[in-house]
Amino acid sequence: MISVDSIDTIDPESPEAAGFYCDRPEAFTVRMSEPSTPMPSIVCTDVTQRYDDEDGLFGSGGRTVTALDAVSLAVDSGEVVGIAGPSGSGKSTLLHVLAGLATPTEGRVEIRGTDLATLSRRHRTRFRRTNVGMVFQRFHLLPALTASENVALPLVQEGVPRGRRRDRAWELLDAVGLADRRDHRPGSLSGGEQQRVAIARALAADPAVVIADEPTGELDRETGERVLDRLTEISDDRAVVIASHDTHALERTDRVVRLLDGKRQ
Amino acid sequence: MTSSVRRLVAACGLGVRRVIGRLRGAAPGRMGVCIAGVAVAVALLFVVTGISLGLAAGATVESEDIDYWIVPDEGGAGSVPLEAEGARLSEVHDVTRRLREDDRIDYVSPVALRPLRLENPETGNRTYVIAVGVIPPDRPRRVADMDVSALDPEYAYYDDGTYDGEWSGEIVVSPGVAADLGLERGDTARAARSDRPLTVAAVNDREMAAGFGEVPAIAMPLAELQSMTGLAEADEADQILVGTTDPSVESALESVYPGTDVVSRTGIAGAEATPTNLPLAMALAAALVAGGIGIAFVATMMGLELTAGRRELAVLDAVGFSRRTRALVVVSETITVAVLGGIAGVVLGAIATVGTNAGIAAAIGVTALAETPPWLAAYAFGAAVVVGLCAAPYPLYLAANTDTLEELTR
C-alpha cells in the first residue's frame, strides 16, 4: 500500500499505483495525481477479442468467434459514452475488457494511463477495485447483505475500518436517495432501488471509471430514467460508459459508439 | 490495527454476515438444513461420548475400608460392573482363603456382579437388578453401597469347596428394588430361571452407585449367586476386594493371579482415566461417525450452497475481492455453519442426554447412565469447528473454479 505523501512520485503504470488507499483515513478520497499532460480516462486501442466456440460435438467445435475486431475508443473524465449495438455485437465483451475482467487477444487497454496488459491477474483485480466501478443489468447484489453492506463491499478488501465503511455506504445511499432503505436486503427493494444500490456500490471506492452494462434493462421507463439520472450525475469527475439497447438511455449520453459484429461503425 | 488485519477480520465478518443473512431470509431452508445436519452429528457425538464416559466411570466396586482391588487385566479398573461376558477371576474362594492367612489383610472378599431378573411371587412384579455376590463379613461393612452385614457370616452354602451346604437365600435389596417389587424384610423373592427361594434379610438405606448413576441392586452370598448364574463351575468372580493398612501387601496381591491388575485406592483416578476397550471404542466410533457425517454434510450442503451462489463469488471478484479474500469468505462461511451447528448440537445433545438417561432409568432403573461433564460441551463444539475446517476444501475447490465472466453473463 502506498502512502499519500508518495502518490505523486509513483509510476502510474506500476502495480502499486492500483491501490490508492492508505492507512491514513484522509487518503480515502485521494486519487493518483494527474500526469502532466491530460489524457483520457479510458484509451482502448485496436482491441480484438477472439474466443473458441465450444458448442460443437464434445465441446470441440473449433470455430473461432471474433467478439471484438480492432475496436478503438477513448473516453475522457466527465464524459458519458454510450455503447450501442444489437445483441451479440460485442457490447458486453467490450465492457468486460475495459473493466479488466477479460484480457483482449490483441490491442491495448489503458485506464488512467495504466496498461491493463502489464498487470498480473491479482494486480488487475486490485486495479479494478480502486479504479473501475461496475453496474450490471441484473444488479448482482448479495441477497444476504443489507443495502448498506452491499455498498461497502469494495471497501472490505481495502481493509477500511468498519465505521468508515458504514459512513461511506450511508453517504452514497443518501446520494442515490436510499437513506431510508440502507438496512433493507435486496429482496425487499424494488428493481430501481436495487440498481441504485448497485450504482452506490460502484462508487464506493470513488473510481475514475464507471462501467454500466444495460443498467436499465430490467427496469420500467420511469425507474430507468431515475437510474440514468444518477449515472449521469456521477460523471462530473469520472468517465462513464453505458452499454444499452435502450435508445432512450443512449440519448442521455454525450456520444454513442456503435458496434456491429464486433466492429465499430 | 493494520489494514491487512482489518481486511482479514472484515472478510471473516462478511462470511458470518452472509450465513446469518441467509438464515434470516435470503435462503433459510438450505442453510437451516446444513446447520441441522451438523447439529445432529454433534448431538450424536455428545450423547454417545457421554454414555461412554458413564460406562468408563463405572470402575471398581466401591466399599468402605477397601484399599486394593484385584481385577482382570482385560477388564481393568475401568471395567463395567454390568459387563456380561468380560474377563473374570477364577478359583476365587481358594484365593480368598489363602489371602486371609496373611495377617496384614483385614478383610478380603471376591465380588461378582451379575444382572438378574427378580420377581415378587406374591404380586408378580418383576424388575432387573444387579446382583452383588460377596462373602459376608463378620462385622458391619458396605460393599457397593450395600450394607452386607445383614447376610449370615456363616456362609454355609459354600462348604469346604463345594456348593452343597445349606441354602440361605438371603438378600439385601436396595430401596428402589424394594419399592418396585413391594418387598419388605422377611418377604420372599425369586430370580428368573431359578427355583431357589430368596428371602429379604434387609432393605438397604440407599441405592447402589455404579459410577454412571444409581442402579437397582441386591446383595447376596457369593456362592449362591455363583450357583444361580453359572459362575460356580470355575468359582468365578469379577474382582477381589482387599482391606489392609499395610501397603507392603500390594506386591503379594500382584502375584496372586498372573495377568491381573492390582488397583490401589490412590491409583483409581489414574486407572479410571484409562477407559477399557468398550467405552473407548464407543467414544472413538462416535467421534468418527459424527465427524464423518458432519464433514460430508457440511461439504455437500456448502457445495450446493456455493454452486447456487457462484454468481455472488463472481460479483466479489468483479468488485475487486482478491482470490485469497474470496477463499477466506468461503472458509469463514463454512466454519460459521459448523459453529452454529455445534452450538445447536451441544444444546440438542444435552437435551438428548437427559432424555436418554430418563429413558434408561424408566426401562432398567439405571439413572444418569450418560455423564455430561462441562468439558464435553467444549469437546463437542471443538469437534464442530474441526468438521467445518475439514469440510472447507470442497467449497474452496468450487470457489476456485468459478468463472467470473460466465457467472456474470449467465
XYZ file of C-alpha atoms in Angstrom, chain A residues 9-203:
195
model
C 6.136 10.097 -7.196
C 4.950 6.654 -8.209
C 4.841 5.360 -11.713
C 1.167 5.328 -12.722
C 1.736 2.132 -14.670
C 3.172 0.266 -11.728
C 1.061 -2.284 -9.892
C 1.414 -0.191 -6.772
C -0.488 2.588 -8.470
C -3.522 0.330 -8.499
C -4.140 0.761 -4.790
C -4.569 4.374 -3.881
C -5.852 3.859 -0.388
C -3.563 4.040 2.508
C -3.776 3.542 6.201
C -4.398 7.242 6.653
C -8.118 7.963 6.527
C -7.704 11.169 4.590
C -6.451 9.125 1.676
C -9.902 7.670 1.255
C -10.872 10.203 -1.392
C -7.409 10.936 -2.753
C -6.653 9.799 -6.278
C -3.357 9.459 -8.001
C -2.079 12.719 -9.259
C -2.843 13.535 -12.867
C 0.036 13.218 -15.319
C 1.443 16.478 -16.542
C -0.336 16.157 -19.903
C -4.074 15.485 -19.737
C -5.026 12.072 -21.019
C -8.373 10.302 -21.425
C -9.524 8.115 -18.548
C -10.010 5.217 -20.938
C -7.927 4.543 -24.013
C -8.748 1.419 -25.927
C -6.584 0.814 -28.976
C -7.284 -1.796 -31.669
C -8.775 -4.205 -29.202
C -9.586 -7.595 -30.655
C -11.176 -10.364 -28.654
C -11.472 -13.852 -30.057
C -12.581 -16.993 -28.331
C -13.124 -20.606 -29.294
C -16.736 -21.594 -29.773
C -17.051 -24.865 -27.848
C -20.621 -25.573 -28.859
C -19.569 -28.284 -31.283
C -19.636 -32.026 -30.645
C -17.930 -32.813 -27.338
C -17.214 -29.124 -26.942
C -14.616 -29.160 -29.659
C -16.310 -27.230 -32.376
C -13.074 -25.477 -33.086
C -14.765 -22.385 -34.556
C -13.138 -19.139 -33.538
C -15.504 -16.280 -32.844
C -14.332 -12.697 -33.081
C -16.313 -10.789 -30.468
C -14.354 -7.544 -30.920
C -12.478 -6.625 -34.038
C -9.870 -3.861 -33.692
C -12.072 -1.563 -31.663
C -10.580 1.734 -30.561
C -12.156 4.111 -28.094
C -11.174 6.975 -25.818
C -13.319 8.337 -23.014
C -12.432 11.453 -21.093
C -13.121 12.168 -17.481
C -16.507 13.846 -17.159
C -17.771 12.177 -20.311
C -20.669 9.726 -20.611
C -20.288 7.406 -23.585
C -22.966 5.030 -24.766
C -22.161 1.730 -26.444
C -24.920 0.698 -28.813
C -25.465 -2.339 -30.935
C -27.672 -5.372 -31.336
C -27.296 -8.480 -29.219
C -24.022 -10.251 -29.965
C -22.405 -7.117 -31.325
C -19.734 -7.165 -28.632
C -21.035 -4.521 -26.210
C -20.663 -6.625 -23.068
C -17.341 -8.053 -24.210
C -16.011 -4.527 -24.674
C -17.149 -3.585 -21.166
C -15.500 -6.711 -19.698
C -12.263 -5.858 -21.462
C -12.426 -2.252 -20.222
C -13.029 -3.479 -16.670
C -10.130 -5.907 -16.809
C -12.402 -8.882 -16.340
C -11.262 -10.212 -19.722
C -7.888 -9.859 -21.393
C -8.044 -8.877 -25.072
C -6.465 -11.203 -27.599
C -4.885 -8.213 -29.284
C -4.739 -4.484 -28.679
C -4.238 -2.350 -25.628
C -6.487 -1.019 -22.877
C -5.303 1.813 -20.680
C -7.226 3.113 -17.696
C -5.848 6.399 -16.424
C -2.581 5.645 -18.146
C -2.162 2.115 -16.830
C -1.931 -0.599 -19.468
C -4.037 -3.431 -18.083
C -1.978 -5.983 -20.012
C 1.033 -5.192 -17.845
C -0.816 -6.164 -14.683
C -0.964 -9.657 -13.289
C -4.401 -11.102 -12.586
C -4.018 -10.208 -8.934
C -2.967 -6.649 -9.656
C -5.690 -6.294 -12.270
C -8.251 -7.222 -9.620
C -6.711 -4.698 -7.279
C -6.661 -2.074 -10.002
C -10.311 -2.720 -10.847
C -11.263 -2.396 -7.198
C -9.904 1.109 -6.945
C -10.349 2.445 -10.444
C -13.386 0.837 -12.025
C -16.923 0.659 -10.706
C -19.319 -1.771 -12.335
C -23.099 -1.693 -12.657
C -24.821 -4.790 -14.015
C -28.146 -5.288 -15.747
C -29.309 -7.699 -13.048
C -27.897 -5.617 -10.202
C -25.909 -8.553 -8.788
C -26.345 -7.529 -5.180
C -25.606 -10.098 -2.480
C -29.044 -11.115 -1.192
C -27.897 -11.944 2.341
C -26.444 -8.485 2.927
C -28.251 -5.225 3.573
C -28.123 -2.366 1.087
C -25.513 -0.684 3.254
C -23.352 -3.812 3.437
C -23.606 -4.315 -0.319
C -22.433 -0.763 -0.969
C -19.497 -1.181 1.392
C -18.303 -4.430 -0.230
C -15.435 -2.954 -2.281
C -14.072 -1.371 0.900
C -13.830 -4.704 2.710
C -10.929 -5.799 0.556
C -9.273 -2.441 1.184
C -9.210 -3.020 4.906
C -11.158 0.193 5.519
C -12.313 0.332 9.162
C -15.863 -0.756 9.750
C -17.086 2.630 10.881
C -15.678 4.338 7.810
C -17.167 1.659 5.562
C -20.559 2.272 7.119
C -20.241 6.053 6.849
C -19.232 5.820 3.217
C -22.105 3.451 2.424
C -24.618 5.702 4.151
C -23.259 8.740 2.340
C -23.610 7.033 -1.027
C -27.044 5.590 -0.277
C -28.115 9.052 0.760
C -26.762 10.383 -2.535
C -28.837 7.915 -4.556
C -31.948 8.626 -2.484
C -31.994 5.456 -0.418
C -31.094 6.731 3.028
C -34.215 5.157 4.458
C -33.540 1.782 2.825
C -29.993 1.158 3.951
C -30.865 -1.697 6.301
C -33.088 -3.462 3.787
C -31.962 -6.570 1.983
C -32.180 -6.655 -1.823
C -35.193 -8.934 -1.644
C -37.228 -6.176 -0.081
C -36.128 -3.491 -2.553
C -37.684 -2.700 -5.919
C -35.690 -3.174 -9.111
C -34.965 0.540 -9.344
C -33.854 0.682 -5.750
C -31.583 -2.311 -6.250
C -29.993 -0.701 -9.255
C -29.406 2.489 -7.298
C -27.753 0.402 -4.566
C -25.601 -1.135 -7.307
C -24.634 2.358 -8.509
C -23.733 3.341 -4.949
C -21.605 0.178 -4.663
C -19.848 1.056 -7.925
C -18.928 4.435 -6.425
